[in-house]
Coordinates of C-alpha atoms in Angstrom, one line a residue:
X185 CA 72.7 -21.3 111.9
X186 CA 72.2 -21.0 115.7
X187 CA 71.5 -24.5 117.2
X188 CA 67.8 -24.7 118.1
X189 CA 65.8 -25.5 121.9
X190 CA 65.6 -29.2 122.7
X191 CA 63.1 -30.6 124.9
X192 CA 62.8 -34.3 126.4
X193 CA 59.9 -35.4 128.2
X194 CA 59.4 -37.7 131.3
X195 CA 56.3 -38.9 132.4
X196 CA 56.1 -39.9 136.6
X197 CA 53.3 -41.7 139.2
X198 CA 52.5 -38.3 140.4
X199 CA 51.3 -34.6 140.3
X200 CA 54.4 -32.4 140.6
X201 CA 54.5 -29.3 142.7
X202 CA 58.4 -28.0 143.0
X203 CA 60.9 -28.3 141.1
X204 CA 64.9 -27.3 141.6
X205 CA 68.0 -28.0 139.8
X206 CA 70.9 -29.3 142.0
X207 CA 73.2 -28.7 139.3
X208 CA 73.5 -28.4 135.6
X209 CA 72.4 -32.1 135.3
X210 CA 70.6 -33.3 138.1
X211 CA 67.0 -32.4 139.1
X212 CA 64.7 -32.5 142.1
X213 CA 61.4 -32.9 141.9
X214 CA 58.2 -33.4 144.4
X215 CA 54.9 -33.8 145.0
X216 CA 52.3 -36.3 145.2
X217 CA 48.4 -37.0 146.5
X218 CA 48.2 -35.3 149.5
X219 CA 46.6 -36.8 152.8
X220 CA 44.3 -39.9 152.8
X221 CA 44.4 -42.9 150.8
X222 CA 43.6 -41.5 146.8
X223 CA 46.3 -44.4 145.6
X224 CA 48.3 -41.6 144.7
X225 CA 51.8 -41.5 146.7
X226 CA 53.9 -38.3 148.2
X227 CA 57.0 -39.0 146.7
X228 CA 60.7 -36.5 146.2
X229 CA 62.5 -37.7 143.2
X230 CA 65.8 -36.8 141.5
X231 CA 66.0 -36.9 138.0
X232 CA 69.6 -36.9 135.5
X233 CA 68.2 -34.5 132.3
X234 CA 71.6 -35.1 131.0
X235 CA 71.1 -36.5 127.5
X236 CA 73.1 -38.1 124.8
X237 CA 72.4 -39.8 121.3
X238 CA 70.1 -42.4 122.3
X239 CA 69.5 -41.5 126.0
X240 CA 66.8 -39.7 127.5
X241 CA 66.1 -38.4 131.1
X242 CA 65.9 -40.7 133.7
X243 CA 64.7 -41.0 137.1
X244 CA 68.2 -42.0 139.6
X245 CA 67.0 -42.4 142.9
X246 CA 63.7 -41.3 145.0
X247 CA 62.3 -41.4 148.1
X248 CA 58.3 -42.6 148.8
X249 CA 57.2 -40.3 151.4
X250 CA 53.7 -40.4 154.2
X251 CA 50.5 -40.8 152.9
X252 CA 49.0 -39.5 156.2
X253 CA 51.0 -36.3 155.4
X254 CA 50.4 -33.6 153.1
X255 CA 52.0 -33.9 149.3
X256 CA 55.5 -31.7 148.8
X257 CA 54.5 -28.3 148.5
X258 CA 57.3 -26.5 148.0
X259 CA 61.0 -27.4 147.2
X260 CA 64.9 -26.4 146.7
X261 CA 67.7 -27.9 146.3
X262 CA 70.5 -26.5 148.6
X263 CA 74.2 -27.3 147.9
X264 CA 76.2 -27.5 150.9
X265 CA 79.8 -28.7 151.9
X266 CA 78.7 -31.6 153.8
X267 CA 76.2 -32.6 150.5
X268 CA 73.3 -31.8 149.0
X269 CA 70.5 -30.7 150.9
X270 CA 66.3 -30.6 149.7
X271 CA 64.5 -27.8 151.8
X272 CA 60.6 -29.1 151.5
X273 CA 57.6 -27.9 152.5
X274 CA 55.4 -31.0 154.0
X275 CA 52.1 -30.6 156.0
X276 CA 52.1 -32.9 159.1
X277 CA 48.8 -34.9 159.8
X278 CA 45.9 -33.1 160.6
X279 CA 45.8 -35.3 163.2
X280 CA 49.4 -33.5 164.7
X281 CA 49.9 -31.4 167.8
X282 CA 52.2 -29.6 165.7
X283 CA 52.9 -28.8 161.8
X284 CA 56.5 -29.5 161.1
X285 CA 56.2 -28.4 157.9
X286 CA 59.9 -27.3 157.4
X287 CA 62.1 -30.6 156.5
X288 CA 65.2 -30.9 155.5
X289 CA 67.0 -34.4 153.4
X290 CA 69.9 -35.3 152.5
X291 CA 70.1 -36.2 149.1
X292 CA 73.5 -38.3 148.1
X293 CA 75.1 -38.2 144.6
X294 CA 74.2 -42.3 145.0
X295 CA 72.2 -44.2 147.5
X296 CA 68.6 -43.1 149.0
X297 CA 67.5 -39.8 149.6
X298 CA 66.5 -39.6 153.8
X299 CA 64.9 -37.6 155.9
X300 CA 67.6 -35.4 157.9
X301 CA 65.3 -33.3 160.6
X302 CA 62.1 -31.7 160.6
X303 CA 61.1 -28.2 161.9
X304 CA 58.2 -25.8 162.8
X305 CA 59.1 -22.5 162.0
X306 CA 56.2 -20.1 161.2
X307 CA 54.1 -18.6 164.3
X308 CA 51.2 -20.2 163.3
X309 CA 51.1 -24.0 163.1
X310 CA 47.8 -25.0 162.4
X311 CA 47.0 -27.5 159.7
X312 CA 45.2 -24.8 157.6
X313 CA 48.7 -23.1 157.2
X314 CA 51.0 -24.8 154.7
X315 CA 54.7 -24.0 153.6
X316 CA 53.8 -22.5 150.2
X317 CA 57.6 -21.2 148.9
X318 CA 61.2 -21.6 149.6
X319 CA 63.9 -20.3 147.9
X320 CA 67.4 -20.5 148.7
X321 CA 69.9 -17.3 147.7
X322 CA 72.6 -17.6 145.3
X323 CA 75.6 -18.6 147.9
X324 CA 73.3 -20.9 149.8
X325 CA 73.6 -19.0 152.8
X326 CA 70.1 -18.1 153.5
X327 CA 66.6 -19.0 152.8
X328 CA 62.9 -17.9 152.7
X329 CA 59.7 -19.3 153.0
X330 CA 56.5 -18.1 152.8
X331 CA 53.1 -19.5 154.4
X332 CA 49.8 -19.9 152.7
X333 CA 46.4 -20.7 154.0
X334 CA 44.3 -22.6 151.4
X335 CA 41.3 -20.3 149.5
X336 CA 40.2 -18.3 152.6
X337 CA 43.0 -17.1 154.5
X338 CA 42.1 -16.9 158.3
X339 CA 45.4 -14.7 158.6
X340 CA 48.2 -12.8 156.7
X341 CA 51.0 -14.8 155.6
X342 CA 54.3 -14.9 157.1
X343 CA 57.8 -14.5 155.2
X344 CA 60.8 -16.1 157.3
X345 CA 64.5 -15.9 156.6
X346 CA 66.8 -18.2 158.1
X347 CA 70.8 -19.3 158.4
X348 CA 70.9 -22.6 156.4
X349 CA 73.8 -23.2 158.1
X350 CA 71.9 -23.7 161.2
X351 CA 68.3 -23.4 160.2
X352 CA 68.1 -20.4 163.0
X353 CA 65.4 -17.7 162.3
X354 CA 67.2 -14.6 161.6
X355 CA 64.0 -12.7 160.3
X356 CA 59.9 -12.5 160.8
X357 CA 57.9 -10.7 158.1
X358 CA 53.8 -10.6 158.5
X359 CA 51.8 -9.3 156.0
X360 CA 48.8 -6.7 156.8
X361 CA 45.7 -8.1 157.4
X362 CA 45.2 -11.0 155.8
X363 CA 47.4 -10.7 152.3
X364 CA 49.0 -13.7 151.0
X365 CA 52.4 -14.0 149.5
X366 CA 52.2 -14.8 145.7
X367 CA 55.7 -15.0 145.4
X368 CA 59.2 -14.6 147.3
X369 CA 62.9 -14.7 146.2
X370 CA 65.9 -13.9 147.8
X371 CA 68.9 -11.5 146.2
X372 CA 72.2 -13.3 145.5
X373 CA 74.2 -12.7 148.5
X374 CA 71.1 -13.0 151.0
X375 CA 71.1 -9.1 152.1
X376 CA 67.6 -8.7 150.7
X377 CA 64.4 -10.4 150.2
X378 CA 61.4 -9.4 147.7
X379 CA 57.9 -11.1 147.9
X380 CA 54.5 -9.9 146.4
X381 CA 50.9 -10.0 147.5
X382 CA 48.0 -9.6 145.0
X383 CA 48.3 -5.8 145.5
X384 CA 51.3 -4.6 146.4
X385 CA 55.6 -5.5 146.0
X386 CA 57.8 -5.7 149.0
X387 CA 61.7 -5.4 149.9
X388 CA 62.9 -5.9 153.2
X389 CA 66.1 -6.3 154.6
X390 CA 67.4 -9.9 156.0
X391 CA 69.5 -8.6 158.5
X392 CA 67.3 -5.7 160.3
X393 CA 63.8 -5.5 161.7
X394 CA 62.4 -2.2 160.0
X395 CA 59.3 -0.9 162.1
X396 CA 57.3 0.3 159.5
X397 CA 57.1 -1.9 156.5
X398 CA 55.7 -0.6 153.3
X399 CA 55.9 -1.9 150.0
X400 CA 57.5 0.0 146.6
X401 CA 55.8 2.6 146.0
X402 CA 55.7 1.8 142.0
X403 CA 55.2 4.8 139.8
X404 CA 52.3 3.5 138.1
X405 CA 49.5 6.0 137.4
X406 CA 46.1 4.7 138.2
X407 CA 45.1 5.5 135.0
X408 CA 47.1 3.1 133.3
X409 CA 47.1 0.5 135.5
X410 CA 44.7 -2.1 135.2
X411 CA 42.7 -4.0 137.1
X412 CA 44.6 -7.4 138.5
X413 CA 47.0 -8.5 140.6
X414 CA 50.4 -9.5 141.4
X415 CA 52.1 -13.2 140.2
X416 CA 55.9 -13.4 140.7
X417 CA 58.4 -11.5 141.8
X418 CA 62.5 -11.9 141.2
X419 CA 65.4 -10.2 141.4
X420 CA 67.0 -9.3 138.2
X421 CA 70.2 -7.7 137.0
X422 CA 71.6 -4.5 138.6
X423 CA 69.2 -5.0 141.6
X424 CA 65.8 -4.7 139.3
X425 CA 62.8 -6.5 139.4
X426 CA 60.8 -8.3 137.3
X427 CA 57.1 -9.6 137.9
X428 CA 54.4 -10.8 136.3
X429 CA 50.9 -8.9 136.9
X430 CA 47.9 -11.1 136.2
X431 CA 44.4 -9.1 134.6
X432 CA 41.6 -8.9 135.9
X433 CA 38.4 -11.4 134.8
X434 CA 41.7 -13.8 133.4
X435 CA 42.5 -11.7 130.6
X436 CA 45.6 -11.7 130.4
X437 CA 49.6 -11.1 131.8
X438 CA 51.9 -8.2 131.8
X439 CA 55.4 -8.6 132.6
X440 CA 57.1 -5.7 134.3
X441 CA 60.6 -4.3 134.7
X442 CA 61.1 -2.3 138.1
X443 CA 63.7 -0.2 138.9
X444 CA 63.5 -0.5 143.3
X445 CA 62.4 3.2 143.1
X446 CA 59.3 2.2 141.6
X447 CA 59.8 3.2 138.2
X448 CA 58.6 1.0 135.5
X449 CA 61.4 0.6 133.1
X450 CA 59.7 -1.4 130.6
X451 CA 56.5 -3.8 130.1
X452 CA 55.4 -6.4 127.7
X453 CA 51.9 -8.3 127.6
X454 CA 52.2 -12.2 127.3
X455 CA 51.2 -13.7 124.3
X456 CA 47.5 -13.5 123.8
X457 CA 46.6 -17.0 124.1
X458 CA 47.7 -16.4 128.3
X459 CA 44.4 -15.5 130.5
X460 CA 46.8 -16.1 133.5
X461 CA 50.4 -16.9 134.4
X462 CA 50.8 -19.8 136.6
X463 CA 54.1 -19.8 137.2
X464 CA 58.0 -17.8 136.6
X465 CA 61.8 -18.3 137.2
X466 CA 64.6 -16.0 136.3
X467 CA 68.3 -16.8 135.1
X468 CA 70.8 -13.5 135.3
X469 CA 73.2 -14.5 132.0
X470 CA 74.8 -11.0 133.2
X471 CA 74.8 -7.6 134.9
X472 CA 73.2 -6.5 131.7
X473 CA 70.2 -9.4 131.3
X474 CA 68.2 -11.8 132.7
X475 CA 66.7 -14.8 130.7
X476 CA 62.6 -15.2 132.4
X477 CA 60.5 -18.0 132.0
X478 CA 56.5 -17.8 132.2
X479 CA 53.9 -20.4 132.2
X480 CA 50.1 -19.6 131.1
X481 CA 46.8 -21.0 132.1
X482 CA 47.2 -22.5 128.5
X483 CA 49.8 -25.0 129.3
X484 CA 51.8 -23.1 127.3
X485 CA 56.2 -21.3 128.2
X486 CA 57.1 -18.6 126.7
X487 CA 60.8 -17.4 127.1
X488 CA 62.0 -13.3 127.6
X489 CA 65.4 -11.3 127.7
X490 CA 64.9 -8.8 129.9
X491 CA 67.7 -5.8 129.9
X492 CA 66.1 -2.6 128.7
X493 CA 63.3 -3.5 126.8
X494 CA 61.6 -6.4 127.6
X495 CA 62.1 -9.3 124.2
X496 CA 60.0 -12.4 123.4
X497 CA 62.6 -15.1 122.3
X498 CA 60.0 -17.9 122.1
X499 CA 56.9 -19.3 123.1
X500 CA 55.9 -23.3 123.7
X501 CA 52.9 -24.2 123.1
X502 CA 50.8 -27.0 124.3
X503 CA 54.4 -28.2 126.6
X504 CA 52.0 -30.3 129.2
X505 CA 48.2 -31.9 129.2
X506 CA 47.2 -30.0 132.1
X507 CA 48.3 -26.7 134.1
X508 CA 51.9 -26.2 134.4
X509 CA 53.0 -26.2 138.4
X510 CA 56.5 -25.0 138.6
X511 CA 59.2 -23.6 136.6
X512 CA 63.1 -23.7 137.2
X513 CA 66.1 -23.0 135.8
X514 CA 69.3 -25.1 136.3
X515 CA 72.7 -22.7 137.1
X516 CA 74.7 -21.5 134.0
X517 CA 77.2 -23.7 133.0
X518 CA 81.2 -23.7 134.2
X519 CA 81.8 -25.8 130.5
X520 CA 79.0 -26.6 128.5
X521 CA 76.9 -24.6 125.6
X522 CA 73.4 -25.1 127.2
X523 CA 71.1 -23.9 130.6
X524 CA 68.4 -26.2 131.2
X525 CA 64.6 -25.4 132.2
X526 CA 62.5 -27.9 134.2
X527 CA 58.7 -27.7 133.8
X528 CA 56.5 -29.5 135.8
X529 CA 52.5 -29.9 135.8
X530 CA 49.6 -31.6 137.6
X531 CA 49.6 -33.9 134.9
X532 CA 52.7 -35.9 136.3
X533 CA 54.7 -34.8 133.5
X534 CA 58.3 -32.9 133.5
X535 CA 59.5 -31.3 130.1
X536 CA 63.2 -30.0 130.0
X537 CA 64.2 -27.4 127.6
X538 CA 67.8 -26.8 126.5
X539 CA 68.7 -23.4 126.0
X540 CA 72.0 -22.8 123.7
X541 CA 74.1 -20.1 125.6
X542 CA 77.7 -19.1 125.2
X543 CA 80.1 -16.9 127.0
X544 CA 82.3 -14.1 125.9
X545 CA 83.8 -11.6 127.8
X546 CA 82.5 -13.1 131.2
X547 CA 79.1 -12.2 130.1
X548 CA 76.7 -14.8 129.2
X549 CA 74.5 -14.8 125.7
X550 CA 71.5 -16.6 124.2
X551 CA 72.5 -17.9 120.9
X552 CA 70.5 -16.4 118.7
X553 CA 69.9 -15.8 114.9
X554 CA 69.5 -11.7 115.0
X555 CA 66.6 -10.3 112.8
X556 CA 68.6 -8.6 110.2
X557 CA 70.5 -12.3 109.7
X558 CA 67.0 -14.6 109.6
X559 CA 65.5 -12.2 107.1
X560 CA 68.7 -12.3 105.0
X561 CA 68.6 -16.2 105.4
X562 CA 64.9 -15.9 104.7
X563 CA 65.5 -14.0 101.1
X564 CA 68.0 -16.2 100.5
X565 CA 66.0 -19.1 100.6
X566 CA 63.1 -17.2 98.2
X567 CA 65.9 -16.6 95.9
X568 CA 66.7 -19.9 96.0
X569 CA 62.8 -21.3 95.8
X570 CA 62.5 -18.9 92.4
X571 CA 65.6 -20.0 90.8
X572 CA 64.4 -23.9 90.9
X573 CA 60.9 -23.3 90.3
X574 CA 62.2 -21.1 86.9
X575 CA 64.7 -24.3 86.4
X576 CA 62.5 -27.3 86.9
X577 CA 59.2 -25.6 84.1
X578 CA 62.1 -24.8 81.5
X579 CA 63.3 -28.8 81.7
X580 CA 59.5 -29.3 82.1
X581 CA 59.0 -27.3 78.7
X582 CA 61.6 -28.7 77.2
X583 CA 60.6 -32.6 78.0
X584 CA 56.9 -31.5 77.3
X585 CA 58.2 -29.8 73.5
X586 CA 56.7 -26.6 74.4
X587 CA 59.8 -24.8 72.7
X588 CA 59.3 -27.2 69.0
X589 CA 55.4 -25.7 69.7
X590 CA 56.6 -21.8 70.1
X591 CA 58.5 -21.8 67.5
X592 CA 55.7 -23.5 65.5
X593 CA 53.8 -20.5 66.4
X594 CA 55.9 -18.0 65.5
X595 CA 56.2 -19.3 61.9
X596 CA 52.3 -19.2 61.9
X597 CA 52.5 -15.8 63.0
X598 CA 55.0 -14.7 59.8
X599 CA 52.0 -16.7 57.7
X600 CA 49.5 -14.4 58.9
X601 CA 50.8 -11.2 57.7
X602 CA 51.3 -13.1 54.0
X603 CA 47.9 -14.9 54.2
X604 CA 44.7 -14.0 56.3
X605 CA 44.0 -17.2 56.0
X606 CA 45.9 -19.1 57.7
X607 CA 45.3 -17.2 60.7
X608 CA 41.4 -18.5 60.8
X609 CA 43.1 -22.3 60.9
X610 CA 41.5 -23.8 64.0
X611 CA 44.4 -25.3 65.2
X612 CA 46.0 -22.3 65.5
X613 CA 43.7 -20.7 68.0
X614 CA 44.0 -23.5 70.1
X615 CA 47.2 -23.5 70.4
X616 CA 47.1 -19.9 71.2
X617 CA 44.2 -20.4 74.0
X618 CA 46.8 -23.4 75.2
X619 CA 49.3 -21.4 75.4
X620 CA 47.6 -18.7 77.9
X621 CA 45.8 -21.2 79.9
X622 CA 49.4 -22.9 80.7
X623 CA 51.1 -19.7 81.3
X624 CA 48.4 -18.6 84.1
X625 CA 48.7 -22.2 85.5
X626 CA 52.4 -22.1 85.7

């Protein structure tokens, strides 16, 4: 039988907001307060979710950040020659000239995580506006972040790539009129970026300025497309798409495949407990599929394979006491038979899953038990269940004399057709009424 997911919880001082893996082991996480003096602190801390008999995850190092700043934001974990790097979204104080909300640490395999340099970046640098995203691409070459401005948005956001290398602005993306970005990744090698606004999907080029800038047209008929608005966005295998479209009046999730024509490959509703999604991450195991990971309103995770069709592997219910903030993946492994998934909530909680995986061919698998193998292990065990149930009432008959009282019977029986009788003997007829009463109970 396929080993089964593994989860180990660890419970910190404060609400969580981002989440990212530096490696297969070690995990960043952040968030804390906010401004002002709620008790609660802004902290970044790195936690080891490598486990062993009689170990659980542990917190290594972290760093206790300004309570006259905002809370972390947003967060990744950039790997560099020179060491690990944290990109983090932090609000300066209100009270600031300027937002340098962009700021970079250094985080050191031992010792304390510091502050390497901060950095305003997007156009507008009010207080209002806050670093929402930031994701790093897949060679850690380039970046993106994304702006937000709190529940009424005095402008559109603004999407900027830069060189990590230098943290140079290569690119400037603004939204029409006053959209927000939902989500934003970045494709492997750092050519292109996606992002989504409630309404529409966008690709755009990280190298070149494009004049016009319209989003994919998706080849969705208005007729059945309902009534909501867009989630998450990532790139998936052989340049697709996958997001997560939220229904209107909270109602619940559809999860989308999109070719970057437009065309909907395939779909999939979230399980029906979800009103929402809060949250996604994506894994590619291969140029073939992508392993997706969504979090509902409900507190709840439910895992996908996404390659043609869309397939539920498994869904987690009840994984943290309040709403679920952030999801991430760790990187596949270069030896090892597991990929890891953070979870983080407002609760102060992170849960990490292990995910069994193995490798064949260069291609990457879930390790799973197909149908046609659970339903014959599934028979199996019904065979099994009738065979002991038949074996435990024939010792039970046999300690209880049921067989001395059968064959009792049947001698009563040859009476009967030599003497009427002895059939009338009230005995007899309450052994017979015994006998059907035990057989229906049996």
């Amino acid at each position: 039988m396929a080993p089964s997911i593994t989860s180990e919880k660890l419970t910190l001082s404060y609400p969580l907001f981002g989440a990212s893996f530096i490696d297969v082991d070690r995990l960043l996480v952040a968030g804390g307060g906010g401004e002002g003096h709620s008790g609660v602190g802004n902290k970044i801390t790195v936690v080891d979710t490598s486990t062993k008999p009689g170990k659980s995850i542990t917190v290594t190092s972290e760093i206790e950040l300004s309570k006259d700043e905002d809370a972390v934001m947003s967060l990744s974990a950039l790997n560099t020659s020179s060491g690990v790097k944290a990109l983090v979204g932090i609000n300066s104080s209100q009270q600031a000239k300027l937002n340098e909300h962009f700021r970079v640490f250094d985080v050191p395999k031992e010792g304390e995580i510091t502050l390497a340099s901060k950095h305003a970046l997007f156009r507008k640098t009010d207080a209002e506006t806050y670093q929402r995203l930031v994701r790093v691409d897949g060679e850690g070459k380039m970046a993106v972040i994304a702006s937000g401005s709190g529940l009424t948005p005095t402008s559109a956001s603004e999407v900027v790539v830069l060189d990590v290398s230098s943290l140079s602005v290569k690119r400037r993306i603004r939204l029409p009129g006053k959209e927000e970005v939902g989500d934003v990744d970045i494709s492997k090698g750092g050519k292109q970026v996606v992002y989504c606004s409630p309404g529409d999907i966008y690709i755009a080029s990280t190298e070149k300025e494009e004049k016009n800038l319209k989003p994919i047209a998706l080849k969705w008929k208005s007729l059945d497309r309902p009534k909501g608005s867009f989630r998450s966005v990532r790139f998936s295998n052989n340049g697709r798409l996958v997001a997560v479209y939220n229904l209107f009046g909270r109602s619940g999730a559809i999860i989308l495949l999109i070719d970057t024509s437009g065309e909907i490959i395939s779909r999939r509703n979230v399980h029906s407990g979800v009103k929402a999604v809060t949250s996604m991450d994506s894994l590619i195991l291969s140029p073939t599929s992508t392993l997706i990971a969504v979090a509902g309103a409900d507190q709840s995770v439910q895992l996908f394979l996404v390659g043609g069709p869309i397939k539920a592997i498994k869904t987690f219910k009840g994984v943290h006491p309040f709403q679920i903030t952030k999801l991430a993946f760790s990187s596949l492994p270069s030896s090892g038979t597991t990929v890891k998934l953070a979870t983080t909530s407002m609760g102060n909680t992170i849960v990490v899953f292990s995910i069994p995986v193995y490798e064949t061919d260069g291609k990457w698998q879930l390790r799973q038990i197909s149908m046609k193998l659970t339903a014959f292990l599934v028979l199996i065990s019904l065979i099994g269940v009738a065979v002991f149930a038949i074996a435990l009432q024939l010792m039970f008959n046999a300690r209880a004399g049921f067989g001395k009282e059968q064959e009792r019977t049947e001698k009563l029986e040859h009476l009967d057709k030599k003497s009427p009788e002895a059939a009338e003997a009230p005995g007899e007829w309450m052994l017979g009424e015994a006998q059907e009463i035990g057989a229906g109970v049996m």
